[in-house]
PDB file of C-alpha atoms in Angstrom:
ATOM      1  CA  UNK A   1       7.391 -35.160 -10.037  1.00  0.00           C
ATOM      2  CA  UNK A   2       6.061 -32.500 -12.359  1.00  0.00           C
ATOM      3  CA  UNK A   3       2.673 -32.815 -13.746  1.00  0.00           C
ATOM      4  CA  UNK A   4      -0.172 -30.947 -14.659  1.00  0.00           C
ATOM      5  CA  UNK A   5      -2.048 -31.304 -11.412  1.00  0.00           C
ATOM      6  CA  UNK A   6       1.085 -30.988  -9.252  1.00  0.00           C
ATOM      7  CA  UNK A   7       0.826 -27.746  -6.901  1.00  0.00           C
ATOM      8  CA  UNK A   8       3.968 -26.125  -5.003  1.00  0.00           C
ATOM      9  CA  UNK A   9       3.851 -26.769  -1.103  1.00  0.00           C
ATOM     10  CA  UNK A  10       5.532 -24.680   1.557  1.00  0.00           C
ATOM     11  CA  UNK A  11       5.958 -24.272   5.165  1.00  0.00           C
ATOM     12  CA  UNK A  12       4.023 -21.953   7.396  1.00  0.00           C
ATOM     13  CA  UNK A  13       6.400 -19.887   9.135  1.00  0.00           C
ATOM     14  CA  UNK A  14       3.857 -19.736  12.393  1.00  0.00           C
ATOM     15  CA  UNK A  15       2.528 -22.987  12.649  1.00  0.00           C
ATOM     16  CA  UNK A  16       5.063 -25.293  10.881  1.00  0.00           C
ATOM     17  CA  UNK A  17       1.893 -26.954   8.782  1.00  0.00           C
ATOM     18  CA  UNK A  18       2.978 -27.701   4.703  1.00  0.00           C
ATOM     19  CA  UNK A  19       0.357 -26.466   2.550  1.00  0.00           C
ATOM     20  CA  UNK A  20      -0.585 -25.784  -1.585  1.00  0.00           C
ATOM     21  CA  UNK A  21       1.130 -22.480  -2.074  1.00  0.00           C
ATOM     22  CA  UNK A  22      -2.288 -20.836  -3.307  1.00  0.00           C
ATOM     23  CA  UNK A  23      -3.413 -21.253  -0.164  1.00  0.00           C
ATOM     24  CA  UNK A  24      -1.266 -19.153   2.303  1.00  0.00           C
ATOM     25  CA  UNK A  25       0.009 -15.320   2.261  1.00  0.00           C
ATOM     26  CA  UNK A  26       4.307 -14.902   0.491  1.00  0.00           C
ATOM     27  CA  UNK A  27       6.483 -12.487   2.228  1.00  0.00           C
ATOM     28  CA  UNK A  28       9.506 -11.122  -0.069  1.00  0.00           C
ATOM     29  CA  UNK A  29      12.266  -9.099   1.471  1.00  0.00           C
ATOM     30  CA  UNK A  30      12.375  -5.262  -0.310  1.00  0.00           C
ATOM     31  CA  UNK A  31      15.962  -4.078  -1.341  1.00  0.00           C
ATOM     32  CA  UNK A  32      15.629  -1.683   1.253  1.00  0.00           C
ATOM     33  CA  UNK A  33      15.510  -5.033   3.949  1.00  0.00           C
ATOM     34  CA  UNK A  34      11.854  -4.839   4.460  1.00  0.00           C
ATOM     35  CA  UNK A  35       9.501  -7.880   4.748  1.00  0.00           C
ATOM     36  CA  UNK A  36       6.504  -6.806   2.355  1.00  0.00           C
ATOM     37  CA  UNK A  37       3.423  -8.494   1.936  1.00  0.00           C
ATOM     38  CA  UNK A  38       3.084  -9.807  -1.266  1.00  0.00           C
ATOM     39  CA  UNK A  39      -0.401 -10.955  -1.406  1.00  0.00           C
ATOM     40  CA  UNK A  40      -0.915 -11.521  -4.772  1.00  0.00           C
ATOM     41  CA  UNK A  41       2.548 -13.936  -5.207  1.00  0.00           C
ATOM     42  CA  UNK A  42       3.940 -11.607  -7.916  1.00  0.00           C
ATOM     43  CA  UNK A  43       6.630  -9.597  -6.358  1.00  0.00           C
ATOM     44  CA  UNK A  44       9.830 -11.181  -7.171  1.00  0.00           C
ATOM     45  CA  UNK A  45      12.773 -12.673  -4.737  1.00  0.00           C
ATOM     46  CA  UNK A  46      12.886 -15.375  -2.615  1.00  0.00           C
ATOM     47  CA  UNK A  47       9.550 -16.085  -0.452  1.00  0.00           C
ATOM     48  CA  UNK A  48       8.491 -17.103   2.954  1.00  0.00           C
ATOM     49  CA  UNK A  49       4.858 -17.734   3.960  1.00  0.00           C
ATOM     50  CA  UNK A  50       2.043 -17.994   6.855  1.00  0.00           C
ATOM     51  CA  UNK A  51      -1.312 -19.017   7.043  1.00  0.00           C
ATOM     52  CA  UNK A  52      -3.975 -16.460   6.848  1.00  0.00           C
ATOM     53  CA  UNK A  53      -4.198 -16.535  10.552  1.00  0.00           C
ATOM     54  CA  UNK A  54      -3.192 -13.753  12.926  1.00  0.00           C
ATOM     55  CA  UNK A  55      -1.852 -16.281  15.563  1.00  0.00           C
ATOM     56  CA  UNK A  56       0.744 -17.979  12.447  1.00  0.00           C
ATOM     57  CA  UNK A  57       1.425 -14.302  11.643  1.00  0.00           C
ATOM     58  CA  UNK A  58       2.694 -13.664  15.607  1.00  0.00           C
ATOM     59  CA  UNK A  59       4.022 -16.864  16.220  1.00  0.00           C
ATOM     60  CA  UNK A  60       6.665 -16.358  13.247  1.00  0.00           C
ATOM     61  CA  UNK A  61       6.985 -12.806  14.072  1.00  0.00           C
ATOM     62  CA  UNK A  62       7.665 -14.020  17.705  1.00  0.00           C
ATOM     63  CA  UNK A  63      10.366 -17.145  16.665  1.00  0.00           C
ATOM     64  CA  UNK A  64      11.868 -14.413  14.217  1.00  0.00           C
ATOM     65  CA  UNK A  65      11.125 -17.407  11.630  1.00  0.00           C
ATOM     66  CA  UNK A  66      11.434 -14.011   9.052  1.00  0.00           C
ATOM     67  CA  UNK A  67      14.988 -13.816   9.837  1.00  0.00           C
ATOM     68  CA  UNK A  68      15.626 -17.539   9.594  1.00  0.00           C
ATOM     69  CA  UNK A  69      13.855 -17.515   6.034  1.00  0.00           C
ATOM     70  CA  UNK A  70      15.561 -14.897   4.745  1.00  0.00           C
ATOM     71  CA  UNK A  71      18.644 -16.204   6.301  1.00  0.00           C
ATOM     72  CA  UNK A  72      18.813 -12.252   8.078  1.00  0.00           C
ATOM     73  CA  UNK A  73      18.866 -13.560  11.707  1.00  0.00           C
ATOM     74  CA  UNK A  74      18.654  -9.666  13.009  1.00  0.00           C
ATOM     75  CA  UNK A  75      15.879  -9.265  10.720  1.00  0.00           C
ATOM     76  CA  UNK A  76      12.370  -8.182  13.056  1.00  0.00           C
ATOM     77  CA  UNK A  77       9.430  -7.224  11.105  1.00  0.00           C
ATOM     78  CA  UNK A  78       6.653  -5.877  13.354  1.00  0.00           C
ATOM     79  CA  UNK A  79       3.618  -8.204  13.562  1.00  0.00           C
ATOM     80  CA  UNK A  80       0.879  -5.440  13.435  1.00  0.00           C
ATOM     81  CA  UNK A  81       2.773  -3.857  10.470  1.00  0.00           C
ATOM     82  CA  UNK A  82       2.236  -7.292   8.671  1.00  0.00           C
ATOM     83  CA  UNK A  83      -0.938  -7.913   9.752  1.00  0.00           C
ATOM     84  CA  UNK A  84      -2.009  -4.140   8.690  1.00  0.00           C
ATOM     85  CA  UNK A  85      -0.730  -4.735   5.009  1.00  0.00           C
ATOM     86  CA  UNK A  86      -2.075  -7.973   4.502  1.00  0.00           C
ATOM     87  CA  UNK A  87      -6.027  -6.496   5.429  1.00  0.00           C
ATOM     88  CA  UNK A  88      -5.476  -3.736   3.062  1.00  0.00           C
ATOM     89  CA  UNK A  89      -4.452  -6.076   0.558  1.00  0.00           C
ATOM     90  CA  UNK A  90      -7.125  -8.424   1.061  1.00  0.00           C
ATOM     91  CA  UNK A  91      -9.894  -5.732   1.245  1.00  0.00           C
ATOM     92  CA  UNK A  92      -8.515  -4.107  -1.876  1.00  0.00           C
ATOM     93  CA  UNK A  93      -9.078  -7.351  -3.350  1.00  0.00           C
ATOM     94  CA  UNK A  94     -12.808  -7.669  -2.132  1.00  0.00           C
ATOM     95  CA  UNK A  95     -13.341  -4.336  -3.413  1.00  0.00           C
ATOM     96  CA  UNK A  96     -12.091  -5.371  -6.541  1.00  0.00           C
ATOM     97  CA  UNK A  97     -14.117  -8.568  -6.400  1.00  0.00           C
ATOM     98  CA  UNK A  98     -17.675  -6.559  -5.518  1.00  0.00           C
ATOM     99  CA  UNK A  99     -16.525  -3.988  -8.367  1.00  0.00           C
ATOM    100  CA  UNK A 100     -16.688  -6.762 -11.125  1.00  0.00           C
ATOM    101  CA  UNK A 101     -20.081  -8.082  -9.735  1.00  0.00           C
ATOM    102  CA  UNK A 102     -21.707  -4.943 -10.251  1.00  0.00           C
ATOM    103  CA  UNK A 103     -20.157  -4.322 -13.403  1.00  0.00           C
ATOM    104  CA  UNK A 104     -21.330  -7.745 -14.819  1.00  0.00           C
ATOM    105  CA  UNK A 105     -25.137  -7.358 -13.334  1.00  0.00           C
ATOM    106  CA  UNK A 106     -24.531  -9.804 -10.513  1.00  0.00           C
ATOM    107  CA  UNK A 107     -25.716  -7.964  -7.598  1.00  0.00           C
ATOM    108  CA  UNK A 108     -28.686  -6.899  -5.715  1.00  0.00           C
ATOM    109  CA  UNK A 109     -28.439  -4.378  -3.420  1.00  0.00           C
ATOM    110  CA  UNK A 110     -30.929  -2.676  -0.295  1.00  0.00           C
ATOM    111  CA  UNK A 111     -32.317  -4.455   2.368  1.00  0.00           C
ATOM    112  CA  UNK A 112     -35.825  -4.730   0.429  1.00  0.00           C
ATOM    113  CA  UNK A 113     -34.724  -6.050  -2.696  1.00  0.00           C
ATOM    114  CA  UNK A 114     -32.330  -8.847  -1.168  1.00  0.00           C
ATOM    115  CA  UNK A 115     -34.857 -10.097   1.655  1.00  0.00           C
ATOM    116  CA  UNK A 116     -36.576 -10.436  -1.410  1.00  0.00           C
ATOM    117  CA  UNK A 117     -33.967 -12.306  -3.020  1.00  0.00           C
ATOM    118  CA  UNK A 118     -33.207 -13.994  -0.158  1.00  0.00           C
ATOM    119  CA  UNK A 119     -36.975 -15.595   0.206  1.00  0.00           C
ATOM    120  CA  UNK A 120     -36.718 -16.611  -3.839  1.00  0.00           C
ATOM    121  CA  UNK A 121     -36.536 -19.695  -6.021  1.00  0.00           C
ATOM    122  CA  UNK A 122     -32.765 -18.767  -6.350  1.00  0.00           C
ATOM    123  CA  UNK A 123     -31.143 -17.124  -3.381  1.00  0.00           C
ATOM    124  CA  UNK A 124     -28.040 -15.208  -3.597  1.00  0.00           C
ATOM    125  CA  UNK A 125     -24.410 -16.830  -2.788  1.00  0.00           C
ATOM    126  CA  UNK A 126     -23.218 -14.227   0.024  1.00  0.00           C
ATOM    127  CA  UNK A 127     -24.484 -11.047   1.514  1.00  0.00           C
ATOM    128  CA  UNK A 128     -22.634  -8.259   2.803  1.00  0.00           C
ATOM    129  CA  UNK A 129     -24.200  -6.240   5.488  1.00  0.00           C
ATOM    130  CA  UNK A 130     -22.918  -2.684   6.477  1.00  0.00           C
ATOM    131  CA  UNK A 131     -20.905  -2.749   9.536  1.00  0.00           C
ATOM    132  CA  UNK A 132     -22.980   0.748  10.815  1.00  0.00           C
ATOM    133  CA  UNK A 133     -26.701  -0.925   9.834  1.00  0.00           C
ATOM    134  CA  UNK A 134     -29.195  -0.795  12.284  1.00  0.00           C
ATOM    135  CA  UNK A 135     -30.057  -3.717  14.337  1.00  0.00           C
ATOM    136  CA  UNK A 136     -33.114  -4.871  13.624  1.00  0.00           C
ATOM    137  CA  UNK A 137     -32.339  -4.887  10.105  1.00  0.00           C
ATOM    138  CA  UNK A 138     -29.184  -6.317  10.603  1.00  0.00           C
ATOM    139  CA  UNK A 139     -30.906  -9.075  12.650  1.00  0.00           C
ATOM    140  CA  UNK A 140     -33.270  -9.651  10.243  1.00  0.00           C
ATOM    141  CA  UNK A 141     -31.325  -9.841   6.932  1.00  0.00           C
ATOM    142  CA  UNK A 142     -28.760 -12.581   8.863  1.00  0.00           C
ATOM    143  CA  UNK A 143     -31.532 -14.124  10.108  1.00  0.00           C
ATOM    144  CA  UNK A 144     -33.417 -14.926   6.677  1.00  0.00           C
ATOM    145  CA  UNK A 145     -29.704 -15.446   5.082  1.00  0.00           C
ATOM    146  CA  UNK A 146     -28.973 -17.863   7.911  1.00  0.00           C
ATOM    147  CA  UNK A 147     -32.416 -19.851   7.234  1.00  0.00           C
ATOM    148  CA  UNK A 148     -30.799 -20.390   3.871  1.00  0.00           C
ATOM    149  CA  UNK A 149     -27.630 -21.097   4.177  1.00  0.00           C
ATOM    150  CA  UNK A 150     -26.041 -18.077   2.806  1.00  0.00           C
ATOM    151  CA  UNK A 151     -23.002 -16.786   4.054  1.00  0.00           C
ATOM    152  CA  UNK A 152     -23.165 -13.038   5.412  1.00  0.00           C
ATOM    153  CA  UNK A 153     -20.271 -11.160   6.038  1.00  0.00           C
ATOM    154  CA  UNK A 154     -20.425  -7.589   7.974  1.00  0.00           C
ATOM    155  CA  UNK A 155     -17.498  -5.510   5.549  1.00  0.00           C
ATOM    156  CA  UNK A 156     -17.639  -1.275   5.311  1.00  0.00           C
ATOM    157  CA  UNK A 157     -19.782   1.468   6.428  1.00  0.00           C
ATOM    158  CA  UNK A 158     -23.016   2.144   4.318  1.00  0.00           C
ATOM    159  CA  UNK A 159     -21.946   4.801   2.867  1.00  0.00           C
ATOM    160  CA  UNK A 160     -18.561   3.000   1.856  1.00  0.00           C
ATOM    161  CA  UNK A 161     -20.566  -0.123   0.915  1.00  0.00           C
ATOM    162  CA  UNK A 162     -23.127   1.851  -1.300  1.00  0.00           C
ATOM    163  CA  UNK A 163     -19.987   3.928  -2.957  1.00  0.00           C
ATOM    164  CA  UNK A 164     -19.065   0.236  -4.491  1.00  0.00           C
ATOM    165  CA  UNK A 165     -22.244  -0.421  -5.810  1.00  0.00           C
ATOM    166  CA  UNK A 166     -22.295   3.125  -7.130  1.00  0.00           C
ATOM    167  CA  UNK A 167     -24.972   4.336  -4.470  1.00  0.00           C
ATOM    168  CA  UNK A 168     -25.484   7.202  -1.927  1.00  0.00           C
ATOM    169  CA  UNK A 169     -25.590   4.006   1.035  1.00  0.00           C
ATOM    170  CA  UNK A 170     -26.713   0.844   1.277  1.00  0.00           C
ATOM    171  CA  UNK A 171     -27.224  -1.382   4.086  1.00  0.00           C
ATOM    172  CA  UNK A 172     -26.676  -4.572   2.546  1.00  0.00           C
ATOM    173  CA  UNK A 173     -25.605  -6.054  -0.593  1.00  0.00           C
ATOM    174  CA  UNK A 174     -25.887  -9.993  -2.185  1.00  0.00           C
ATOM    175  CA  UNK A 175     -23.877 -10.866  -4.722  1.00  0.00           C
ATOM    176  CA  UNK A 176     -25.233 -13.629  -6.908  1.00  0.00           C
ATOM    177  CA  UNK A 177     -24.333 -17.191  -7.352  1.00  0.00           C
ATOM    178  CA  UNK A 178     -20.882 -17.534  -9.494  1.00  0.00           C
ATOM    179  CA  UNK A 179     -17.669 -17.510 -10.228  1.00  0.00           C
ATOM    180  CA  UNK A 180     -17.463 -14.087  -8.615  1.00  0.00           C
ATOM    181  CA  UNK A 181     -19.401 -15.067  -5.828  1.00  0.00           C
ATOM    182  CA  UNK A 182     -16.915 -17.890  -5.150  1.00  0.00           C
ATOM    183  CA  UNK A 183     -13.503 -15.943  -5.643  1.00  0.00           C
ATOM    184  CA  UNK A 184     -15.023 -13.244  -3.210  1.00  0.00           C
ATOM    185  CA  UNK A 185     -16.487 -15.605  -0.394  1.00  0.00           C
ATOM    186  CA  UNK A 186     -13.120 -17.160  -0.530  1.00  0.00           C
ATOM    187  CA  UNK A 187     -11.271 -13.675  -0.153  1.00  0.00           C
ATOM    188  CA  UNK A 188     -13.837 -12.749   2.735  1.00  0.00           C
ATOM    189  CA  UNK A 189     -13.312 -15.975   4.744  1.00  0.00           C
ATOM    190  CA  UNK A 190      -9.514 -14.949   4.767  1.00  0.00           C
ATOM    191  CA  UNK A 191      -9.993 -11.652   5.541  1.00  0.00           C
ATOM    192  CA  UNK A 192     -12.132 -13.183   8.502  1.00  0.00           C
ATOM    193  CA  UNK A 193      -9.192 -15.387   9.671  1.00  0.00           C
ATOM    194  CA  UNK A 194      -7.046 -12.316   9.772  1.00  0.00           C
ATOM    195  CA  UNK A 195      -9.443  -9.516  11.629  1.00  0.00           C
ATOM    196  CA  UNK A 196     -11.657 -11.885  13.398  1.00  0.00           C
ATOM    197  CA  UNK A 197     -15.334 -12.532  13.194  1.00  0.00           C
ATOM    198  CA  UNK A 198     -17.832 -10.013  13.101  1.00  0.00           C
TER     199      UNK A 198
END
């Protein structure tokens, strides 16, 4: 069947589930014989996939599923290696994602201005708190995000955080309701799957 609304399915090498293409990480074998992640499903060559879940990436690692995809049954990739690759891929892509919201005017950054933001007529879609901010505020800007609903997500150090924005630090950042906003809560929520929560 071919259609407009059809979407390619495939197997998850880890935990055997089918699921829309879009959806889970492609593997491509490098001349060289490498597994490389190809995050972005560009690289060409055949493909193999996982969920975005460290235990799919280690289960297929550990059932050499790799080798039986690539029909290379001495084939081993290392599981940390692939698990390494894929977070810098996915954090390059939230990067990316954060870069374009400040470019386009769609964030608010400091923990003044988005408690602020947080308490208004229209809060922010996600907030991004500094992995090295200080408790209290931490507690306190997840705490008025959670009486909202908004997602928060602890990414970077301040001063890595603030660089993005184009500041000295900052402690927190919200990006605002969008399409941005969607595309990057979406990238965050894998790159949660993959390091774990924080």
């Amino acid at each position: 069947m071919s259609g407009a609304g059809h979407k390619a399915k495939r197997t998850c090498l880890g935990c055997r589930q089918i699921f829309d293409q879009e959806q889970l990480v492609r593997y491509v074998l490098s001349p060289g014989g490498e597994v490389l992640v190809d995050y972005r499903q560009k690289l060409p060559g055949r493909g193999a996939y996982t969920c975005f879940s460290d235990a799919c990436v280690r289960t297929a690692v550990k059932r050499q599923q790799f080798g039986r995809a690539f029909r290379l049954p001495a084939l081993a990739p290392s599981a940390d290696i692939l698990l390494d690759a894929l977070k810098v891929q996915l954090l390059e892509r939230i990067l990316g994602l954060v870069g374009m919201a400040r470019k386009s005017g769609n964030i608010v950054s400091g923990s003044s201005l988005v408690l602020t933001a947080l308490g208004g007529p229209a809060p922010p879609a996600l907030v991004l708190v500094a992995e090295d901010v200080s408790d209290g505020i931490g507690e306190k800007l997840r705490g008025k995000a959670a009486a909202v609903g908004v997602p928060c997500f602890r990414l970077l150090a301040k001063a890595d955080l603030g660089h993005q924005v184009g500041r000295d630090q900052r402690s927190v950042v919200a990006i605002n309701a969008g399409r941005l906003a969607e595309a990057l809560r979406e990238e965050l929520m894998r790159y949660r799957q993959i390091v774990g929560e924080s």
